[in-house]
Structures are given as C-alpha cells and as structure tokens.
C-alpha cells in the first residue's frame, strides 16, 4: 500500500513510511484511551462501545478510500481515536464473569485478536488491488481501480458492522453502580444516625477522601509492577506483530525474506492455526495448574527466541536468491524447475519460519492473556475495572 502511494523514493524507505502509518494509529489511541474508561464509568459500557464501533466503521471505510499517503495517515489516525475503548471490552468481560470462568473468558479476547490478525492478513493480501489481481471479476468496476484498497476495507468493516448490530439489539449494560452509604445521612444538620458507619470506609490521602474512581488508588506496589510488565510485554508483542510483515516483504539484500503480500498472509495463517488450541484448550489448563503469574512468566520467556533467531532467516533467504540469480522465488506454489536447486533450502526456510512464528504465538497467548487477568485483578472493585484496564493499555 505504501509503495502504491509513490511517496517512497527508495525501496529501503518503505519500512520507515509504513512505520509512520502504524505509529499514527497507536499515538492517537494512546492520546484518547485514558478518556474511554472514565466515560464508560459515567454513561455505561454499552453506549461507550457503540460510539467506538460507529467511529471505527466510518474511519476504516475512509481509510479504504486512500489515494495518497496524507489521506491514509489522517484516516488511520482517526481510526486510532476510536480504538481506545478496547479497555472497555475487557471490563465488560470481567464484569460478566467470575472466578470460576474468568480465565476461560479472558482467553477469548486474545483468541479473537489472533483470529482477526489472521483473517485481516489474508483479506488484505488477497483483495488488495482486485481490479489488477482479478481482472475477470473486478476489472469492470471503475471504483475499485480508483480506490484499490477499498474492497478489503469494506470486507473487514463487515465484522465491525456485525458487532454494531449485535451491540444495538443484543448487548445489555453490564455496569452496575452500587450507591455509596453516606458517612452522614443529613448533610444540612450534620447529625449522625443509626445508618452512619462508625469508621469511614472511603479511601483517603493525607486525611482527605479521594475522589471517586481515583487512579491514585490503583498505584500500589503490585499494580506498578503489573503495569511495568505490561509495558514491556506489549512493546515486544507490537514489535513482533508490526515488524514481521515489513521484514518479510523486504528484499533479501536489505535483510528481509523477499515475500509477497500473499505469502505473508499464508505464513501468518498457517502458523496461527495453533491459536485455537492454545487459547481454548491449553491455556485454561495451564493457568489452573500453574497460576496466572507463572503463565505470564513462561510466555515472556518463550517468545524471546523469536526476536534473536528471526533475522538469521534472511541469510538463508539470501542464499536461495543467489542460487536462482535474483529471481522472485518466494511466491507459492514453488516452481518445479527450481526445486532441484533450492528445494532443501526452501523447505528449511519455511519450516524454521513457521516454527518461530509458533513460538511467538505461544508466548503471546500465555503472556497477553495472563496480563489481562492480572490487570483485572488489581482493580479494587468492578466499578474501577475500566480505569485499571485503561491504565494498562495506555502505559503499553
């Protein structure tokens, strides 16, 4: 997509402009994310989620209408403004679950995320520029020639539209605010009654009660440790998710793999099939046996080899490229006349690549799901779940 905007003068600069496009989304999400949680505490989870879904649907379609890099930056930034309510989704899941099923419920969030990554990669790679990829089917539609990235955005927006429809007609409000018992029943007279508690239970700082839903009440030593771990974990996961497509698409001479967009989608799809088993079967058993904290530590350790080993695959890719004299060799299916020259190296490249991606996904599932549970557990009450989740995501 970035190459199609003709903003890149040198192929080596593609990663820089693609990184700016991704960063614009994250920056705008970080700017607004601290406001979505308190907003949901005031007006409710349901209207907050519906606002976010509506904005996401509109801005994503506008992103598909991009014909210039500036338009893509603007629409992607607007999309980020409405993405901050992801913390509200976690709060809803935590509020409708209890200690007996919360690990399994929380495991559904990363599962949906990974399914979205797999489906999004496949949709983007297969449906981008459809008028040229499939001229017999889409060649007669002038709008798809004018806006080559509109079709994948429209198909992807269908999931948002379905979520908005379900939210409008099926989603019920999950936030239940219990009225606080006043320390003094009659404020005008200042006379205590039998309903007045002997000791105030309101959180205080320097002898003064803290305001409702204060973030200061979350800054305990445990919460600081959880938040700091969340920052480092999300940094590692974001690096793996966003750098891999750029690394795979770069030429072997530039330190990449030379993959096409289609091949990148295939690699992510094949390696992510294991997510269904990891999230729905393995993780609930592991967290029940070893605990949330241990699973989080295991996930962080497991994903580490991915970052050290992945760059070395470029050496194997460069070796294959030299054998076939610089031809585009990564496009599947593998040409039969090349198999006698690079068959072993080619197979080893894909085996090692899929193995490393499985390692990364396994670590992501254990660490990301466990951190979701830990962030939820540090909230002193259900009324402050959104603030706790907001703090975790904003710091990340």
Coordinates of C-alpha atoms in Angstrom, one line a residue:
X1 CA 0.0 0.0 0.0
X2 CA 2.8 2.4 0.9
X3 CA 4.6 1.6 -2.3
X4 CA 1.4 2.4 -4.3
X5 CA 1.3 5.9 -2.9
X6 CA 4.5 6.7 -4.7
X7 CA 5.8 8.6 -1.6
X8 CA 8.8 6.2 -1.3
X9 CA 11.8 7.3 -3.4
X10 CA 14.0 4.3 -2.3
X11 CA 12.7 0.8 -1.6
X12 CA 14.6 0.8 1.6
X13 CA 12.4 3.6 2.9
X14 CA 9.2 1.6 2.7
X15 CA 9.6 0.4 6.3
X16 CA 10.0 4.0 7.5
X17 CA 6.8 5.2 5.9
X18 CA 4.9 2.0 6.8
X19 CA 6.1 2.5 10.4
X20 CA 4.8 6.1 10.5
X21 CA 1.4 4.9 9.2
X22 CA 1.3 2.3 12.0
X23 CA 2.5 4.7 14.6
X24 CA -0.1 7.3 13.8
X25 CA -2.8 4.8 14.9
X26 CA -1.0 3.9 18.1
X27 CA -0.3 7.6 19.1
X28 CA -3.9 8.6 18.6
X29 CA -5.1 5.6 20.5
X30 CA -2.8 6.5 23.4
X31 CA -4.0 10.1 23.4
X32 CA -7.6 9.1 23.8
X33 CA -7.5 5.8 25.7
X34 CA -7.5 7.4 29.1
X35 CA -10.9 9.0 28.5
X36 CA -12.8 6.0 27.3
X37 CA -12.7 4.2 30.7
X38 CA -13.9 7.1 32.8
X39 CA -16.5 7.8 30.1
X40 CA -17.8 4.3 30.4
X41 CA -18.0 4.6 34.2
X42 CA -20.2 7.7 33.8
X43 CA -22.5 6.8 30.8
X44 CA -22.2 3.0 30.9
X45 CA -20.3 0.3 28.9
X46 CA -22.9 -0.2 26.2
X47 CA -23.1 3.4 24.8
X48 CA -19.3 3.7 25.0
X49 CA -18.8 0.6 23.0
X50 CA -21.4 1.6 20.4
X51 CA -19.7 5.0 20.0
X52 CA -16.4 3.3 19.4
X53 CA -17.8 0.8 16.9
X54 CA -19.5 3.5 14.9
X55 CA -16.4 5.6 14.7
X56 CA -14.3 2.6 13.8
X57 CA -16.6 1.6 11.0
X58 CA -16.7 5.1 9.4
X59 CA -13.0 5.8 9.6
X60 CA -12.0 2.3 8.3
X61 CA -14.1 2.8 5.2
X62 CA -12.5 6.2 4.8
X63 CA -9.1 4.5 5.1
X64 CA -10.1 2.3 2.1
X65 CA -10.6 5.4 0.1
X66 CA -7.0 6.4 0.4
X67 CA -5.3 7.6 -2.7
X68 CA -2.5 9.5 -1.1
X69 CA -0.2 8.9 1.9
X70 CA -1.5 12.0 3.7
X71 CA -5.1 10.8 3.5
X72 CA -4.0 7.4 4.8
X73 CA -2.3 9.0 7.8
X74 CA -5.3 11.1 8.6
X75 CA -7.9 8.4 8.4
X76 CA -5.7 5.9 10.2
X77 CA -5.2 8.4 13.0
X78 CA -8.9 9.0 13.3
X79 CA -9.3 5.2 13.4
X80 CA -7.0 5.2 16.4
X81 CA -9.1 7.8 18.2
X82 CA -12.0 5.3 18.4
X83 CA -9.8 2.3 19.2
X84 CA -9.2 3.3 22.8
X85 CA -12.4 1.5 24.0
X86 CA -10.6 -1.9 23.9
X87 CA -10.2 -1.5 27.6
X88 CA -14.0 -1.2 28.0
X89 CA -14.4 -4.6 26.2
X90 CA -12.1 -6.2 28.8
X91 CA -14.1 -4.5 31.6
X92 CA -17.3 -6.0 30.2
X93 CA -15.8 -9.5 30.0
X94 CA -14.6 -9.2 33.6
X95 CA -18.0 -8.0 34.8
X96 CA -19.9 -10.8 33.3
X97 CA -17.6 -13.5 34.6
X98 CA -16.5 -14.7 38.0
X99 CA -13.5 -16.6 39.5
X100 CA -14.7 -19.9 38.2
X101 CA -14.8 -18.9 34.5
X102 CA -12.7 -15.7 34.2
X103 CA -9.5 -17.4 32.8
X104 CA -11.5 -19.0 30.0
X105 CA -13.5 -15.8 29.3
X106 CA -10.3 -13.7 29.2
X107 CA -8.7 -16.2 26.9
X108 CA -11.4 -15.4 24.3
X109 CA -10.1 -11.8 23.9
X110 CA -6.6 -12.8 22.6
X111 CA -8.3 -15.6 20.6
X112 CA -10.4 -13.0 18.8
X113 CA -7.4 -10.8 18.3
X114 CA -5.3 -13.5 16.7
X115 CA -8.2 -14.6 14.5
X116 CA -8.6 -11.0 13.4
X117 CA -4.9 -10.8 12.6
X118 CA -5.0 -14.0 10.5
X119 CA -8.2 -13.1 8.7
X120 CA -7.0 -9.5 8.2
X121 CA -3.8 -10.6 6.7
X122 CA -5.5 -13.0 4.3
X123 CA -8.1 -10.4 3.3
X124 CA -5.6 -7.6 2.8
X125 CA -3.3 -9.8 0.8
X126 CA -5.9 -11.4 -1.4
X127 CA -8.3 -8.5 -2.0
X128 CA -5.9 -5.5 -2.3
X129 CA -6.0 -4.0 -5.8
X130 CA -8.6 -6.5 -7.0
X131 CA -9.0 -4.9 -10.4
X132 CA -5.5 -5.9 -11.3
X133 CA -5.3 -9.2 -9.3
X134 CA -8.7 -10.5 -10.6
X135 CA -9.5 -8.5 -13.8
X136 CA -12.1 -11.0 -15.0
X137 CA -14.1 -10.5 -11.8
X138 CA -13.5 -6.9 -10.7
X139 CA -12.0 -5.3 -13.8
X140 CA -15.2 -3.7 -14.8
X141 CA -15.7 -1.8 -11.5
X142 CA -14.1 1.6 -12.0
X143 CA -14.4 2.4 -8.3
X144 CA -12.0 -0.5 -7.5
X145 CA -9.5 0.9 -10.0
X146 CA -9.7 4.3 -8.5
X147 CA -9.6 3.0 -4.9
X148 CA -7.5 -0.2 -5.0
X149 CA -7.7 -0.7 -1.2
X150 CA -11.5 -0.1 -0.8
X151 CA -12.6 -3.8 -1.2
X152 CA -10.5 -5.3 1.7
X153 CA -11.6 -2.4 4.0
X154 CA -15.2 -3.0 3.1
X155 CA -14.9 -6.7 3.8
X156 CA -13.1 -6.0 7.0
X157 CA -15.8 -3.5 8.0
X158 CA -18.4 -6.2 7.9
X159 CA -17.2 -7.6 11.2
X160 CA -17.5 -4.1 12.8
X161 CA -21.0 -3.7 11.3
X162 CA -22.0 -7.1 12.7
X163 CA -20.6 -6.0 16.1
X164 CA -22.5 -2.7 16.0
X165 CA -25.7 -4.6 15.1
X166 CA -25.3 -7.0 17.9
X167 CA -24.5 -4.2 20.3
X168 CA -27.6 -2.2 19.4
X169 CA -30.1 -5.1 19.7
X170 CA -28.5 -7.7 22.0
X171 CA -25.9 -6.1 24.3
X172 CA -27.1 -5.2 27.8
X173 CA -25.5 -2.8 30.2
X174 CA -23.0 -4.6 32.5
X175 CA -22.0 -1.8 34.7
X176 CA -23.9 -1.8 38.0
X177 CA -23.1 1.1 40.3
X178 CA -24.0 0.4 43.9
X179 CA -25.0 3.6 45.8
X180 CA -22.5 4.5 48.4
X181 CA -23.6 4.8 52.0
X182 CA -23.1 8.3 53.2
X183 CA -20.9 8.9 56.2
X184 CA -23.5 11.4 57.5
X185 CA -27.1 11.0 56.4
X186 CA -28.2 14.5 56.8
X187 CA -25.6 16.9 55.3
X188 CA -27.5 20.0 56.3
X189 CA -27.8 19.2 60.0
X190 CA -24.6 17.2 60.4
X191 CA -26.4 14.8 62.8
X192 CA -25.3 11.2 62.6
X193 CA -28.0 8.5 62.6
X194 CA -28.0 4.7 63.1
X195 CA -27.1 4.3 59.4
X196 CA -23.9 6.3 59.8
X197 CA -20.8 4.0 59.9
X198 CA -18.5 4.4 62.9
X199 CA -15.4 4.3 60.7
X200 CA -15.4 5.8 57.2
X201 CA -14.5 3.3 54.5
X202 CA -13.7 5.8 51.8
X203 CA -10.1 5.8 50.6
X204 CA -8.1 8.7 51.9
X205 CA -4.9 10.5 51.2
X206 CA -3.4 12.8 53.8
X207 CA -6.6 12.6 55.8
X208 CA -8.8 13.7 52.9
X209 CA -11.1 11.3 51.0
X210 CA -10.0 10.6 47.4
X211 CA -12.4 11.4 44.6
X212 CA -14.5 8.6 43.2
X213 CA -12.6 6.3 40.8
X214 CA -9.3 7.9 41.6
X215 CA -6.3 6.5 39.7
X216 CA -4.2 7.0 42.8
X217 CA -6.0 4.2 44.5
X218 CA -4.6 1.8 41.8
X219 CA -0.9 2.8 42.3
X220 CA 0.0 0.1 44.7
X221 CA 3.4 -1.6 44.6
X222 CA 1.7 -4.6 43.0
X223 CA -0.1 -2.6 40.4
X224 CA 3.1 -0.7 39.5
X225 CA 4.9 -4.0 38.8
X226 CA 2.0 -5.3 36.7
X227 CA 1.8 -2.1 34.7
X228 CA 5.6 -2.1 34.1
X229 CA 5.4 -5.7 32.9
X230 CA 2.5 -4.8 30.7
X231 CA 4.5 -2.0 29.1
X232 CA 7.5 -4.3 28.2
X233 CA 5.2 -7.2 27.1
X234 CA 3.1 -5.0 24.8
X235 CA 6.3 -3.5 23.4
X236 CA 7.6 -6.9 22.5
X237 CA 4.3 -8.1 21.0
X238 CA 3.8 -4.9 19.0
X239 CA 7.3 -5.2 17.6
X240 CA 6.7 -8.8 16.6
X241 CA 3.3 -8.1 15.0
X242 CA 4.3 -4.9 13.1
X243 CA 7.9 -5.6 12.2
X244 CA 7.4 -9.1 10.8
X245 CA 5.4 -8.1 7.7
X246 CA 7.9 -5.4 6.9
X247 CA 10.8 -7.8 7.4
X248 CA 9.2 -10.5 5.3
X249 CA 8.4 -8.1 2.5
X250 CA 11.9 -6.6 2.3
X251 CA 14.3 -7.9 -0.2
X252 CA 16.9 -10.4 1.0
X253 CA 19.6 -7.9 0.0
X254 CA 18.1 -5.5 2.5
X255 CA 17.9 -8.1 5.3
X256 CA 14.4 -9.4 4.6
X257 CA 12.8 -12.5 3.1
X258 CA 11.5 -11.2 -0.2
X259 CA 7.9 -12.4 0.4
X260 CA 4.9 -11.2 -1.5
X261 CA 1.9 -9.9 0.3
X262 CA 0.1 -13.2 -0.4
X263 CA 3.0 -15.2 1.1
X264 CA 3.0 -13.1 4.3
X265 CA -0.7 -13.8 4.8
X266 CA -0.1 -17.5 4.2
X267 CA 2.7 -17.7 6.8
X268 CA 0.6 -15.9 9.4
X269 CA -2.5 -18.0 8.7
X270 CA -0.7 -21.4 8.8
X271 CA 1.3 -20.5 12.0
X272 CA -1.8 -19.1 13.7
X273 CA -4.0 -22.3 13.4
X274 CA -2.5 -23.3 16.8
X275 CA -4.1 -20.3 18.4
X276 CA -7.5 -22.1 18.7
X277 CA -5.9 -25.0 20.6
X278 CA -3.7 -22.7 22.8
X279 CA -6.5 -20.3 23.8
X280 CA -9.4 -22.7 24.2
X281 CA -7.7 -25.9 25.5
X282 CA -4.2 -25.4 26.6
X283 CA -4.3 -22.0 28.4
X284 CA -7.2 -22.7 30.8
X285 CA -5.5 -25.9 31.9
X286 CA -2.1 -24.3 32.3
X287 CA -3.5 -21.3 34.3
X288 CA -5.4 -23.7 36.6
X289 CA -2.3 -25.8 37.2
X290 CA 0.5 -23.2 37.4
X291 CA -1.3 -19.9 38.1
X292 CA -1.6 -16.7 36.2
X293 CA 1.7 -15.2 37.2
X294 CA 3.7 -18.3 36.3
X295 CA 1.9 -18.5 32.9
X296 CA 2.8 -14.9 32.2
X297 CA 6.5 -15.5 33.1
X298 CA 6.5 -18.6 30.9
X299 CA 5.1 -16.6 27.9
X300 CA 7.7 -13.9 28.2
X301 CA 10.5 -16.5 28.2
X302 CA 9.0 -18.5 25.3
X303 CA 8.7 -15.5 22.9
X304 CA 12.3 -14.4 23.5
X305 CA 14.0 -16.7 20.9
X306 CA 11.8 -15.3 18.1
X307 CA 13.5 -11.9 18.2
X308 CA 17.0 -13.4 18.2
X309 CA 16.5 -16.1 15.6
X310 CA 14.2 -14.4 13.0
X311 CA 16.9 -12.1 11.5
X312 CA 19.1 -15.1 10.7
X313 CA 16.4 -16.4 8.3
X314 CA 17.5 -13.6 5.9
X315 CA 20.8 -15.4 5.5
X316 CA 19.1 -18.5 4.2
X317 CA 16.8 -16.3 2.0
X318 CA 19.9 -14.6 0.5
X319 CA 21.5 -17.9 -0.2
X320 CA 18.4 -19.1 -2.1
X321 CA 18.3 -15.8 -4.0
X322 CA 21.9 -16.2 -5.1
X323 CA 21.2 -19.7 -6.4
X324 CA 18.4 -18.6 -8.6
X325 CA 20.1 -15.5 -9.8
X326 CA 17.9 -12.9 -8.1
X327 CA 14.5 -14.2 -9.3
X328 CA 11.4 -13.8 -7.2
X329 CA 11.5 -17.2 -5.7
X330 CA 9.2 -16.9 -2.7
X331 CA 5.8 -16.9 -4.5
X332 CA 3.9 -20.0 -3.8
X333 CA 3.5 -22.6 -5.3
X334 CA 7.2 -23.3 -5.7
X335 CA 8.2 -23.6 -9.4
X336 CA 9.1 -27.3 -10.0
X337 CA 12.2 -26.4 -12.1
X338 CA 13.8 -24.7 -9.1
X339 CA 13.2 -27.5 -6.6
X340 CA 16.3 -29.4 -7.7
X341 CA 18.4 -26.3 -6.9
X342 CA 16.9 -24.8 -3.8
X343 CA 14.4 -27.5 -2.6
X344 CA 16.2 -28.2 0.7
X345 CA 16.9 -24.6 1.5
X346 CA 13.4 -23.5 0.6
X347 CA 11.8 -26.2 2.7
X348 CA 14.1 -25.4 5.6
X349 CA 13.3 -21.7 5.4
X350 CA 9.5 -22.3 5.7
X351 CA 9.9 -24.9 8.4
X352 CA 12.1 -22.6 10.5
X353 CA 9.8 -19.6 9.8
X354 CA 6.6 -21.4 10.8
X355 CA 8.4 -22.8 13.9
X356 CA 9.5 -19.4 15.0
X357 CA 6.0 -17.9 14.4
X358 CA 4.5 -20.7 16.5
X359 CA 7.0 -19.9 19.3
X360 CA 6.0 -16.2 19.1
X361 CA 2.2 -17.0 19.2
X362 CA 2.6 -19.4 22.1
X363 CA 4.4 -16.8 24.1
X364 CA 1.9 -14.1 23.1
X365 CA -1.0 -16.2 24.2
X366 CA 0.5 -17.1 27.6
X367 CA 1.8 -13.6 28.3
X368 CA -1.0 -11.4 26.9
X369 CA -3.9 -13.4 28.4
X370 CA -2.2 -13.6 31.8
X371 CA -1.6 -9.9 31.8
X372 CA -5.2 -9.3 31.1
X373 CA -6.1 -11.3 34.1
X374 CA -3.5 -9.6 36.3
X375 CA -4.7 -6.1 35.3
X376 CA -8.3 -7.1 36.1
X377 CA -7.2 -8.5 39.4
X378 CA -5.6 -5.3 40.6
X379 CA -8.8 -3.3 40.3
X380 CA -10.3 -2.9 43.9
X381 CA -13.8 -3.1 42.6
X382 CA -15.8 -3.7 39.4
X383 CA -16.6 0.0 39.2
X384 CA -12.9 0.7 38.6
X385 CA -12.2 -2.1 36.1
X386 CA -12.3 0.3 33.2
X387 CA -9.8 2.6 34.8
X388 CA -7.5 -0.3 35.6
X389 CA -7.7 -1.6 32.1
X390 CA -7.2 1.9 30.7
X391 CA -4.1 2.4 32.7
X392 CA -2.6 -0.9 31.5
X393 CA -3.3 -0.2 27.8
X394 CA -2.3 3.4 28.0
X395 CA 1.0 2.6 29.5
X396 CA 1.6 -0.1 26.9

